[in-house]
PDB file of C-alpha atoms and ligand atoms in Angstrom:
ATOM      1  CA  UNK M   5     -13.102  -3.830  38.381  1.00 52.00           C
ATOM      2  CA  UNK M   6     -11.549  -5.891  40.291  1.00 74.00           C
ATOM      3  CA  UNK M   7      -7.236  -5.555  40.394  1.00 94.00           C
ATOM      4  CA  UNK M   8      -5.750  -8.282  38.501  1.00 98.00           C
ATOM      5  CA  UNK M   9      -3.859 -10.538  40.305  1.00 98.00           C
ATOM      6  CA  UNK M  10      -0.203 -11.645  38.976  1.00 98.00           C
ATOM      7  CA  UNK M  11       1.956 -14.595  39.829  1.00 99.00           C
ATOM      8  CA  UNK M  12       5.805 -13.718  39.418  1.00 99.00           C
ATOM      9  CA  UNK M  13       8.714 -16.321  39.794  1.00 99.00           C
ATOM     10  CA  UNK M  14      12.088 -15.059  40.678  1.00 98.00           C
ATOM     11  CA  UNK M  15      10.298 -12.451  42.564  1.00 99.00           C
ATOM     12  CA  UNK M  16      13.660 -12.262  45.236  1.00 98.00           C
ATOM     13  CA  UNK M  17      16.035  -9.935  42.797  1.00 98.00           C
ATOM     14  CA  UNK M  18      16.406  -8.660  39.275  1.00 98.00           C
ATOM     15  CA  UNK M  19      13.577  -8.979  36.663  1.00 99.00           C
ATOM     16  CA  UNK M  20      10.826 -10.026  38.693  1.00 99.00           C
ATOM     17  CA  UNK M  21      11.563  -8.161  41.617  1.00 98.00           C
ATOM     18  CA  UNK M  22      11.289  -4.799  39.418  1.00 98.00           C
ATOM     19  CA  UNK M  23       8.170  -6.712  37.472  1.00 99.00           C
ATOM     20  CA  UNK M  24       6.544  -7.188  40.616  1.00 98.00           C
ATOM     21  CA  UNK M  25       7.279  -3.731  41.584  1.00 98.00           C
ATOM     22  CA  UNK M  26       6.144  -1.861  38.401  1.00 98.00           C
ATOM     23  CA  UNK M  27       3.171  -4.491  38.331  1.00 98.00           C
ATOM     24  CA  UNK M  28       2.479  -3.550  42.097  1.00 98.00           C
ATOM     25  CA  UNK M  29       2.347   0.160  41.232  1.00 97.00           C
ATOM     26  CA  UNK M  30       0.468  -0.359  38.206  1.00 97.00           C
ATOM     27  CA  UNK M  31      -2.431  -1.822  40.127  1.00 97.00           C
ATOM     28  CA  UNK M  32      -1.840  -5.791  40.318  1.00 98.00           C
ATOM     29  CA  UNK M  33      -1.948  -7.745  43.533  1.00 98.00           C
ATOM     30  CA  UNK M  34       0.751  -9.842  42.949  1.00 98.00           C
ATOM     31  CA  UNK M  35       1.919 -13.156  44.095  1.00 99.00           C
ATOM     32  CA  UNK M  36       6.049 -13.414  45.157  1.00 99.00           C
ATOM     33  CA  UNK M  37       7.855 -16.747  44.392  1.00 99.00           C
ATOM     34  CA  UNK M  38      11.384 -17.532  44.950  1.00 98.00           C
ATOM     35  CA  UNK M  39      12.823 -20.520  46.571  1.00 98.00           C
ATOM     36  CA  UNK M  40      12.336 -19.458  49.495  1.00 98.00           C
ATOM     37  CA  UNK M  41       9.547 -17.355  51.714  1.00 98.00           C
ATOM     38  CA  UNK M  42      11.707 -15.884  53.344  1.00 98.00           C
ATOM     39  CA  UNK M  43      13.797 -13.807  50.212  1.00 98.00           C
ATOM     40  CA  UNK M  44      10.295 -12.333  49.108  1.00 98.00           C
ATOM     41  CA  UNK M  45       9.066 -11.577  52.666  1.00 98.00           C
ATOM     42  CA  UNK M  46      10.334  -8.266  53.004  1.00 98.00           C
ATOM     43  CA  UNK M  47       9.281  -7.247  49.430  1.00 98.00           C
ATOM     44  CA  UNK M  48       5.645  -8.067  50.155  1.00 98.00           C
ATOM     45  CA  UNK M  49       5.497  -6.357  53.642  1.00 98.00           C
ATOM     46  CA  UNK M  50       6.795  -2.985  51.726  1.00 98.00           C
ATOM     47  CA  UNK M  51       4.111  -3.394  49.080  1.00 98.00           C
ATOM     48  CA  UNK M  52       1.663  -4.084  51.582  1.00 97.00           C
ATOM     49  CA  UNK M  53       0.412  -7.877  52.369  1.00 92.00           C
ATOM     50  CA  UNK M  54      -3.137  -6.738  51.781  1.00 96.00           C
ATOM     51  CA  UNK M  55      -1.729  -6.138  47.906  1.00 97.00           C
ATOM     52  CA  UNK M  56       1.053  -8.798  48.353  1.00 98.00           C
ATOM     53  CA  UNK M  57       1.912 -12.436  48.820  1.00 98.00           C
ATOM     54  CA  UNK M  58       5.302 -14.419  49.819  1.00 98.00           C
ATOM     55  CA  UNK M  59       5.642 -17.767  48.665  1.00 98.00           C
ATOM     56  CA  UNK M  60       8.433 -20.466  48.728  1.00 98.00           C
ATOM     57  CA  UNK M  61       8.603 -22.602  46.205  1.00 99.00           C
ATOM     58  CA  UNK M  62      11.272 -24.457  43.904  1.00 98.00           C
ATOM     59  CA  UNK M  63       9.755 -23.357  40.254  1.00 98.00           C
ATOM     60  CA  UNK M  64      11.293 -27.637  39.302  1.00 98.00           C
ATOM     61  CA  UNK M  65       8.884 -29.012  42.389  1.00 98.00           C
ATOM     62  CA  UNK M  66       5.666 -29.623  40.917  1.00 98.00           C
ATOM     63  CA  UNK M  67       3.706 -29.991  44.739  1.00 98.00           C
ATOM     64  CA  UNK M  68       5.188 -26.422  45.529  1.00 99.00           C
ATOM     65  CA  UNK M  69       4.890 -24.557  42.303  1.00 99.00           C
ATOM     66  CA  UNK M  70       1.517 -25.934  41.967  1.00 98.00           C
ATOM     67  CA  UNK M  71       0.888 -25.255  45.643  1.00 98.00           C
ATOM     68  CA  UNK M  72       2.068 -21.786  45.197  1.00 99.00           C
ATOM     69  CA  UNK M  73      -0.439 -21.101  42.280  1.00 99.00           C
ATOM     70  CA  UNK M  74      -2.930 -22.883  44.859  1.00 98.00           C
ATOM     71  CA  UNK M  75      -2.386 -20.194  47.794  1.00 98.00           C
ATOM     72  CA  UNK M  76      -2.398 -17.218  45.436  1.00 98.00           C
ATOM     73  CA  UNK M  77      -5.888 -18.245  44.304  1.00 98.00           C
ATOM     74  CA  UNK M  78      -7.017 -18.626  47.853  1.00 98.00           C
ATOM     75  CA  UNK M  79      -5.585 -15.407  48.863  1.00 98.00           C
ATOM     76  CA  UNK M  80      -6.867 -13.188  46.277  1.00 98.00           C
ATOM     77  CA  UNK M  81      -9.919 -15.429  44.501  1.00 98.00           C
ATOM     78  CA  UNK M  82      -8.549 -15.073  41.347  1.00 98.00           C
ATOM     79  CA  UNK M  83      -5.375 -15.365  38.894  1.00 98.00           C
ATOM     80  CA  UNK M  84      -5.164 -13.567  35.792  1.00 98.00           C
ATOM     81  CA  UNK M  85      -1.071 -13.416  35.027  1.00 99.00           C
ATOM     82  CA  UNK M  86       2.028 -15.500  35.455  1.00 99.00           C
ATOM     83  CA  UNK M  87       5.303 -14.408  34.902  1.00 99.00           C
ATOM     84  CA  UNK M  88       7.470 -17.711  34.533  1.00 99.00           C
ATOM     85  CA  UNK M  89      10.975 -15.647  35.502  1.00 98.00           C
ATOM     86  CA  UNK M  90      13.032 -18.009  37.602  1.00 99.00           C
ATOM     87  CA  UNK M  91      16.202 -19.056  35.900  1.00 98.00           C
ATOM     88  CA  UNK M  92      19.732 -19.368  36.558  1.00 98.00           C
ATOM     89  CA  UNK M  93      22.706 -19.629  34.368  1.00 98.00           C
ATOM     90  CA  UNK M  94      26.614 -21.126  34.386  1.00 97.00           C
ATOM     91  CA  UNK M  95      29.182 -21.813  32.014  1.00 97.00           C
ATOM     92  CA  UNK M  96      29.360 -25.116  30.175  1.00 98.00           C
ATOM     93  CA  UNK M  97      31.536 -26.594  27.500  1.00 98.00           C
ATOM     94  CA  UNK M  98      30.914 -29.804  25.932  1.00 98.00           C
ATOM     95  CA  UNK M  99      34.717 -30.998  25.536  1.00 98.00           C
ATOM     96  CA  UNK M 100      35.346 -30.182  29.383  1.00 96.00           C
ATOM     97  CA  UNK M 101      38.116 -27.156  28.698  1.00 96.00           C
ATOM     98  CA  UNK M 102      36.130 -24.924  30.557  1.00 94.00           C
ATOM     99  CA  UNK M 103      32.572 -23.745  32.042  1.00 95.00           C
ATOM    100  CA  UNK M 104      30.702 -26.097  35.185  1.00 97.00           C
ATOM    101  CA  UNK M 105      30.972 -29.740  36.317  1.00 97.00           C
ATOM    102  CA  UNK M 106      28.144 -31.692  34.509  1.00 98.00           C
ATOM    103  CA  UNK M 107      26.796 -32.426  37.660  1.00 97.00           C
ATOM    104  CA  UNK M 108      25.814 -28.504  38.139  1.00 97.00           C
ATOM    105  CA  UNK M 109      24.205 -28.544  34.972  1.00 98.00           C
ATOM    106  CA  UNK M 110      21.031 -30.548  36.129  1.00 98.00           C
ATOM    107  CA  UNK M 111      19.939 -28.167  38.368  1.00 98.00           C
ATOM    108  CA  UNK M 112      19.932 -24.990  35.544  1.00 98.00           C
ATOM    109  CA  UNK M 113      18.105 -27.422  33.196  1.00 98.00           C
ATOM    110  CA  UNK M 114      15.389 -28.207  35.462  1.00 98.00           C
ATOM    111  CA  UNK M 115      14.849 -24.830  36.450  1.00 98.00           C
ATOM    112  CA  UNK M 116      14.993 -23.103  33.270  1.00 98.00           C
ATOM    113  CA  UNK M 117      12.615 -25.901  31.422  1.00 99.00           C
ATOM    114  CA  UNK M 118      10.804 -27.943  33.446  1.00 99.00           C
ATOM    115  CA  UNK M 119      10.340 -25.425  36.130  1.00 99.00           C
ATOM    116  CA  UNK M 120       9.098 -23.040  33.314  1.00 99.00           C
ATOM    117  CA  UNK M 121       7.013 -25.803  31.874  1.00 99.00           C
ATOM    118  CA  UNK M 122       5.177 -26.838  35.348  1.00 99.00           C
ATOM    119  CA  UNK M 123       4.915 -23.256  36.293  1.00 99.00           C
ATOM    120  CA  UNK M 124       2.493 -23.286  32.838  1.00 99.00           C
ATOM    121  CA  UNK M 125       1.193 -26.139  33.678  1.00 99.00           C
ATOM    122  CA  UNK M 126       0.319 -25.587  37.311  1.00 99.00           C
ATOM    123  CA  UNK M 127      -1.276 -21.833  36.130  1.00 99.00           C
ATOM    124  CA  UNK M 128      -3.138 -22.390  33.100  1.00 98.00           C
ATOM    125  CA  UNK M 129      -6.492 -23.913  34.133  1.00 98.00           C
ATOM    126  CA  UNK M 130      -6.627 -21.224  36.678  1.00 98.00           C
ATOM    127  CA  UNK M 131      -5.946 -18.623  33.863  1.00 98.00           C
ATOM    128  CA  UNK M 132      -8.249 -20.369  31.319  1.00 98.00           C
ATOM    129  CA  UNK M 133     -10.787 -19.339  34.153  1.00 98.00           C
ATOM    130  CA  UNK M 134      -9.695 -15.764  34.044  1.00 98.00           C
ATOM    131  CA  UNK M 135      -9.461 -15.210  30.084  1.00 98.00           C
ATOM    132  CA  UNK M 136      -5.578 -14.524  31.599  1.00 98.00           C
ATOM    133  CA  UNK M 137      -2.128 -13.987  30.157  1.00 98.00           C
ATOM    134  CA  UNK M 138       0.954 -16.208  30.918  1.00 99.00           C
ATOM    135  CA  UNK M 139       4.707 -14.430  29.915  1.00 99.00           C
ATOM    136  CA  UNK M 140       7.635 -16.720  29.914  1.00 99.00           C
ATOM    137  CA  UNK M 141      11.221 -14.775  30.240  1.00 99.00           C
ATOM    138  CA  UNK M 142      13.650 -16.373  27.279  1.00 98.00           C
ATOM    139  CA  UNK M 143      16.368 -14.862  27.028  1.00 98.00           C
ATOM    140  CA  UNK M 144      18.413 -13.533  23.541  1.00 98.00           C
ATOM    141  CA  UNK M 145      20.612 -16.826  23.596  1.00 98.00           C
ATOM    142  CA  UNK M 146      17.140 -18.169  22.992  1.00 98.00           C
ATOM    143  CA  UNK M 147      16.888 -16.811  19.517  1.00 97.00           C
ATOM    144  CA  UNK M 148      21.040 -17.390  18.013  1.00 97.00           C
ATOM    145  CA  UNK M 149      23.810 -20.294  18.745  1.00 97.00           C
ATOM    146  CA  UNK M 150      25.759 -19.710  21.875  1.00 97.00           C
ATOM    147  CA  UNK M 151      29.270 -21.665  21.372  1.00 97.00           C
ATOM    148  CA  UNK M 152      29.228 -24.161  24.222  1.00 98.00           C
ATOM    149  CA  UNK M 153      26.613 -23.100  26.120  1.00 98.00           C
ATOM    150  CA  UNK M 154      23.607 -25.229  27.614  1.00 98.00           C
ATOM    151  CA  UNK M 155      22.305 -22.557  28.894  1.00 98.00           C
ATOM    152  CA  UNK M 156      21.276 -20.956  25.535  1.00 98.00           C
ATOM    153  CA  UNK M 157      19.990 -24.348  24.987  1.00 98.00           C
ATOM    154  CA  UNK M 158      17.900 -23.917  27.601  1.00 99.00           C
ATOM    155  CA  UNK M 159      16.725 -20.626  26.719  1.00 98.00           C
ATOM    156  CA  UNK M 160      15.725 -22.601  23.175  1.00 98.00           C
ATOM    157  CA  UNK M 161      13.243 -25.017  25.001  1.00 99.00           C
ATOM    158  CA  UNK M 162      11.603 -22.182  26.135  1.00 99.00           C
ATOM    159  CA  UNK M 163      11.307 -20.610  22.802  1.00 98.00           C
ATOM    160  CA  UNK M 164       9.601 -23.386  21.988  1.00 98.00           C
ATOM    161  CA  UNK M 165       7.867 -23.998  24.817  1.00 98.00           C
ATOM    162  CA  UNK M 166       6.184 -20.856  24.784  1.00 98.00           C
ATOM    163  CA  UNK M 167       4.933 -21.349  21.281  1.00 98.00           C
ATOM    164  CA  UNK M 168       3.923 -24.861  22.205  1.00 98.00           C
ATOM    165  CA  UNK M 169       2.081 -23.103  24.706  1.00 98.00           C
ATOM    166  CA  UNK M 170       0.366 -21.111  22.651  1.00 98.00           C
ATOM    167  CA  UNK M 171      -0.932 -23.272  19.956  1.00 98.00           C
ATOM    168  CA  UNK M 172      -2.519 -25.056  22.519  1.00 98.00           C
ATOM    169  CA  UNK M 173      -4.304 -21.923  24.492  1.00 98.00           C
ATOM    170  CA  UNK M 174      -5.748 -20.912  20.848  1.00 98.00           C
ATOM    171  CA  UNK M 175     -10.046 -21.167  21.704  1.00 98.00           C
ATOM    172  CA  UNK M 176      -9.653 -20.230  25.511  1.00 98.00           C
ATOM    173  CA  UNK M 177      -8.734 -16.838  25.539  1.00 98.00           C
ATOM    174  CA  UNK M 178      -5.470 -17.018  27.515  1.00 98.00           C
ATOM    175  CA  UNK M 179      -2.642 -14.500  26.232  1.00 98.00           C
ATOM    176  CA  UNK M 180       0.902 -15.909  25.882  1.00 98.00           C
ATOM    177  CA  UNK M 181       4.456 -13.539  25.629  1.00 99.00           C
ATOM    178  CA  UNK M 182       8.176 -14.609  25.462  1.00 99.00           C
ATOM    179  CA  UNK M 183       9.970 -12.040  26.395  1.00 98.00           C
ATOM    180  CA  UNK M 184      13.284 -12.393  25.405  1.00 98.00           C
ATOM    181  CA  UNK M 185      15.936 -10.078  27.017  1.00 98.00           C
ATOM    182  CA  UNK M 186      19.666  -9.434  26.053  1.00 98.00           C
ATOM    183  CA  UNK M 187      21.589  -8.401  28.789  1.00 98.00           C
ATOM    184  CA  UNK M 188      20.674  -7.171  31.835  1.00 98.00           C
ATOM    185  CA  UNK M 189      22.435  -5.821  34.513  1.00 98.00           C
ATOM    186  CA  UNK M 190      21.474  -8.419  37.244  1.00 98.00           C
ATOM    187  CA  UNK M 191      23.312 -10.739  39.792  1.00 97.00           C
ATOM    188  CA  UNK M 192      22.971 -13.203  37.033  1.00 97.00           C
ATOM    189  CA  UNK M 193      25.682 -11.854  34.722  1.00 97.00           C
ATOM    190  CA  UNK M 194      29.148 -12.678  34.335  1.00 94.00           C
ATOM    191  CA  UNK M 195      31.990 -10.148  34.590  1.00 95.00           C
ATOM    192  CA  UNK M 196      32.689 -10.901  30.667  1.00 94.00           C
ATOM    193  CA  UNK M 197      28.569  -9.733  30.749  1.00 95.00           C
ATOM    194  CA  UNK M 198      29.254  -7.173  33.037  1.00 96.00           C
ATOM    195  CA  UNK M 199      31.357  -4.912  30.788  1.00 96.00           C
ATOM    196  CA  UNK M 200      29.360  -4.879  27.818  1.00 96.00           C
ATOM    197  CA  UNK M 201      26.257  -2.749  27.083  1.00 97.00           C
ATOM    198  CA  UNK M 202      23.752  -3.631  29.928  1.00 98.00           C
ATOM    199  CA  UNK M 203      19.906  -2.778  30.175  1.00 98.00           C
ATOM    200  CA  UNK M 204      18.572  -2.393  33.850  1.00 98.00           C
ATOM    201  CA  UNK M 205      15.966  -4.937  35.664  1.00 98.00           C
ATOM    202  CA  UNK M 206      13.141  -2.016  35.063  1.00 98.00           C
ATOM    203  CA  UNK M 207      13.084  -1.872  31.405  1.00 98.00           C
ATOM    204  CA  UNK M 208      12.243  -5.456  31.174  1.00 98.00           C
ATOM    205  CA  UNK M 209       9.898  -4.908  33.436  1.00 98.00           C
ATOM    206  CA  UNK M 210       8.064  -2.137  31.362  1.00 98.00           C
ATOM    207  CA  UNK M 211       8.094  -4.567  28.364  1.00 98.00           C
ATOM    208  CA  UNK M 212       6.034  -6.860  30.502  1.00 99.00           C
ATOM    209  CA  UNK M 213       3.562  -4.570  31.480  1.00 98.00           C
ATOM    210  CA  UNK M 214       3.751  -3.170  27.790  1.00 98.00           C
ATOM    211  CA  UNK M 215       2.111  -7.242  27.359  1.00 98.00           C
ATOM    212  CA  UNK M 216       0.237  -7.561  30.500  1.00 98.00           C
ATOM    213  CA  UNK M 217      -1.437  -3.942  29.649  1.00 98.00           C
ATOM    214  CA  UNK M 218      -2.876  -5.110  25.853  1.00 98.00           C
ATOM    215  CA  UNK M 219      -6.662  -5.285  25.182  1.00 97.00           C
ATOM    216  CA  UNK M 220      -7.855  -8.980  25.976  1.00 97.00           C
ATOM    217  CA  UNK M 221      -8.069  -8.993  22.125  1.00 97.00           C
ATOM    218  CA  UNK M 222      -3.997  -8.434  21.468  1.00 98.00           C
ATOM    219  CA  UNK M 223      -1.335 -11.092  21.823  1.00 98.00           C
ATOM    220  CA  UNK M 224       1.855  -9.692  22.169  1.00 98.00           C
ATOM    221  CA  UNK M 225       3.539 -13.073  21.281  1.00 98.00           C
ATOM    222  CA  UNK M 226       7.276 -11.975  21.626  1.00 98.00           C
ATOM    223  CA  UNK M 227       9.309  -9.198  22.730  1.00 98.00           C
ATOM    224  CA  UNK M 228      13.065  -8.941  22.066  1.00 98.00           C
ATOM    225  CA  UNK M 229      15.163  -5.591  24.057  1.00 98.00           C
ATOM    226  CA  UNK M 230      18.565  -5.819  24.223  1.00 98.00           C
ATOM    227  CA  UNK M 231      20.512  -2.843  25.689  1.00 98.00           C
ATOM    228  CA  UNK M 232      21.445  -0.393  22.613  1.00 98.00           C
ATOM    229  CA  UNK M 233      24.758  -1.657  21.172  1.00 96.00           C
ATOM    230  CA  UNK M 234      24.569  -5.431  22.009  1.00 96.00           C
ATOM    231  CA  UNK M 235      25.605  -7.858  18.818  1.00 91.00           C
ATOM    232  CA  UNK M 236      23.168 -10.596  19.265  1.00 90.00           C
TER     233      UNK M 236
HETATM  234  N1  NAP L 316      20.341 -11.054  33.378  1.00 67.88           N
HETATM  235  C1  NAP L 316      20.404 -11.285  32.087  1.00 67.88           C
HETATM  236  O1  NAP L 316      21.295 -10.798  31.360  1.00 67.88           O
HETATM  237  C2  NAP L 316      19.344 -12.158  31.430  1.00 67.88           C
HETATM  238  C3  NAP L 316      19.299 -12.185  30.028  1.00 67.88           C
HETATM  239  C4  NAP L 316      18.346 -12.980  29.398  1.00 67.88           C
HETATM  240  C5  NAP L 316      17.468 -13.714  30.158  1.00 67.88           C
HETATM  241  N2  NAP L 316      17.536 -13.667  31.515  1.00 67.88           N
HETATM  242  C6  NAP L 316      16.563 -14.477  32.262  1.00 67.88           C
HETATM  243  O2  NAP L 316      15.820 -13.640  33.109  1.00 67.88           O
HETATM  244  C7  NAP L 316      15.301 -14.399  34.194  1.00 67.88           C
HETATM  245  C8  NAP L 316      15.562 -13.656  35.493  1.00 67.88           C
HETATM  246  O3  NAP L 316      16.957 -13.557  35.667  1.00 67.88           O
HETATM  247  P1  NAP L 316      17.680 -12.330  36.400  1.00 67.88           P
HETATM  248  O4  NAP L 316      18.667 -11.788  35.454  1.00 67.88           O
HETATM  249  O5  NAP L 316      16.671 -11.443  37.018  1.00 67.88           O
HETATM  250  O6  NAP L 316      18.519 -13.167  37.476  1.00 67.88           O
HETATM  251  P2  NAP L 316      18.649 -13.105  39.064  1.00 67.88           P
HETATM  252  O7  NAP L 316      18.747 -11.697  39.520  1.00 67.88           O
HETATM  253  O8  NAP L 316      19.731 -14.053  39.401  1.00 67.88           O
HETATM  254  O9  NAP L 316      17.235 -13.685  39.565  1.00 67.88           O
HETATM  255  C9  NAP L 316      16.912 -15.028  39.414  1.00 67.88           C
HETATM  256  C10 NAP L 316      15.624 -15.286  40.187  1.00 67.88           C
HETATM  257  O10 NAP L 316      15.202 -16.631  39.953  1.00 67.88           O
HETATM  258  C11 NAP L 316      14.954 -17.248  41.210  1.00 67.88           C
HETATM  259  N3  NAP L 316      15.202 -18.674  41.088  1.00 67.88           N
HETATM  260  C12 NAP L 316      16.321 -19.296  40.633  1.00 67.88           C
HETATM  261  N4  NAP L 316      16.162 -20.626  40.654  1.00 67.88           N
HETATM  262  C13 NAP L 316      14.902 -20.854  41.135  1.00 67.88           C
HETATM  263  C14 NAP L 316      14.137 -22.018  41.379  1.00 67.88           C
HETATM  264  N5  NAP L 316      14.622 -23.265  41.117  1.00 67.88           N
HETATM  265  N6  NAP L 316      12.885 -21.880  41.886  1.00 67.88           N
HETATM  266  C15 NAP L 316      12.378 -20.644  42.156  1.00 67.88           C
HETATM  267  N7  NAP L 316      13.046 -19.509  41.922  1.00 67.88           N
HETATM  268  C16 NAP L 316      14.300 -19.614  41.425  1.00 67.88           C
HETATM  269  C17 NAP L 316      15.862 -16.536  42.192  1.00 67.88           C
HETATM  270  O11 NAP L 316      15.306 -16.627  43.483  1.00 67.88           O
HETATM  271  P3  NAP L 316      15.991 -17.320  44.763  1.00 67.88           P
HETATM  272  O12 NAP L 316      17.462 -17.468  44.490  1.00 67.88           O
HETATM  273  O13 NAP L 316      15.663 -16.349  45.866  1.00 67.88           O
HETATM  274  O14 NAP L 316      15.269 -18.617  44.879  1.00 67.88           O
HETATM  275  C18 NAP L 316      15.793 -15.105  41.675  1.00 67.88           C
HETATM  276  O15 NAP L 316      14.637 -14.466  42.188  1.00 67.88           O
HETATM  277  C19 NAP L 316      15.948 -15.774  34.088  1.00 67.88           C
HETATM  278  O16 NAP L 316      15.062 -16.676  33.465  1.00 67.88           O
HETATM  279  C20 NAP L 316      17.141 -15.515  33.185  1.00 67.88           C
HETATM  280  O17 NAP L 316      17.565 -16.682  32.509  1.00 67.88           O
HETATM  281  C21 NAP L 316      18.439 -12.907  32.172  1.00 67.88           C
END
């Protein structure tokens, strides 16, 4: 058979790099995204550019996200997985005592929803063709209130998103998993973050291929792994 071919964004560092890695070793081609060509470059020469693709691409720029999807289809013939990964996170508050200026904000909400939404969108006809599998990463602060924070709002949209998504893949035969991590010991993280129980990039990246590695005929719809010892 033919290796499966996987689309990962945020391939540059942290979850998707070690997705792309474990995916890489496990037998997918895979398909590199982060903003820019040039932070997945070195990545996909190590894996071998026969196996691996570099692309640039801002996940909120619906010509380049859908022209990344485009490239990976012509390189390889084929999509059968997307990992919608990108994200970024600051501090907010709502009363303005702490956290980002509001103008900051814009950029985290476009990545984090509408980049994971046109990432979907951009993929899914290709993976309709490929009975495929598309895994979104949520996050924890997806699942429980996070006292002035947007970015747990954000994480919310793509609860729902990805069960959006789902209802409306039922009758084609594509696969859809939120995976929702607690936290991980990436540059993401705050120091606050950084001293509590931490998982490492890999052992999301196991629960992905945990998904990815299913029967076509299983739908792992979520998976929640937060580091032993985390609250909620
Ligand atoms: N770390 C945690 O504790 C934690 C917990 C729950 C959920 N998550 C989620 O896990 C995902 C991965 O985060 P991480 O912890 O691995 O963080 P990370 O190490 O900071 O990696 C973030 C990745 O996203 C890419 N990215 C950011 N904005 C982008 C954009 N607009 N377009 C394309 N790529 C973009 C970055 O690439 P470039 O900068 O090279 O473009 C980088 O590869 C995120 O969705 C995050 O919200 C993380």
């Amino acid at each position: 058979m033919t290796d499966r071919v996987l689309l990962v964004t945020g391939a540059s560092r942290g979850i998707g790099e070690a997705t792309a890695r474990l995916a890489a070793g496990s037998g997918f081609r895979v398909a590199l995204v982060s903003r820019r060509a040039e932070s997945v470059s070195a990545l996909a020469t190590e894996l071998g550019t026969d196996r691996a693709l570099a692309l640039g691409a801002d996940v909120a720029d619906w010509a380049a996200i859908s022209g990344a999807v485009a490239a990976t289809v012509e390189k390889f013939g084929r999509l059968d997985a997307v990992f919608a990964n990108a994200g970024s996170m600051l501090g907010t508050s709502f009363f303005g005592t702490e956290g980002e200026d509001p103008e900051r904000w814009r950029d985290m909400v476009l990545t984090n929803v509408y980049g994971a939404a046109i990432t979907a969108r951009a993929a899914l006809p290709e993976l309709a063709r490929t009975g495929g599998h598309l895994v979104l990463t949520g996050s924890v602060a997806g699942r429980h209130i996070r006292r002035a924070s947007l970015y747990s709002a954000t994480k919310w949209a793509v609860t729902g998103m990805a069960g959006a998504i789902r209802e409306e893949a039922v009758g084609t035969g594509v696969r859809v998993t939120l995976v929702n991590p607690g936290i991980v010991d990436t540059e993401m993280i705050t120091r606050e973050m950084r001293a509590k129980p931490k998982l490492a990039a890999g052992d999301l990246a196991r629960a992905v291929l945990y998904a990815l590695d299913q029967p076509a005929s299983v739908d792992v719809n979520e998976i929640v792994v937060r580091p032993t010892g985390q609250e909620r």
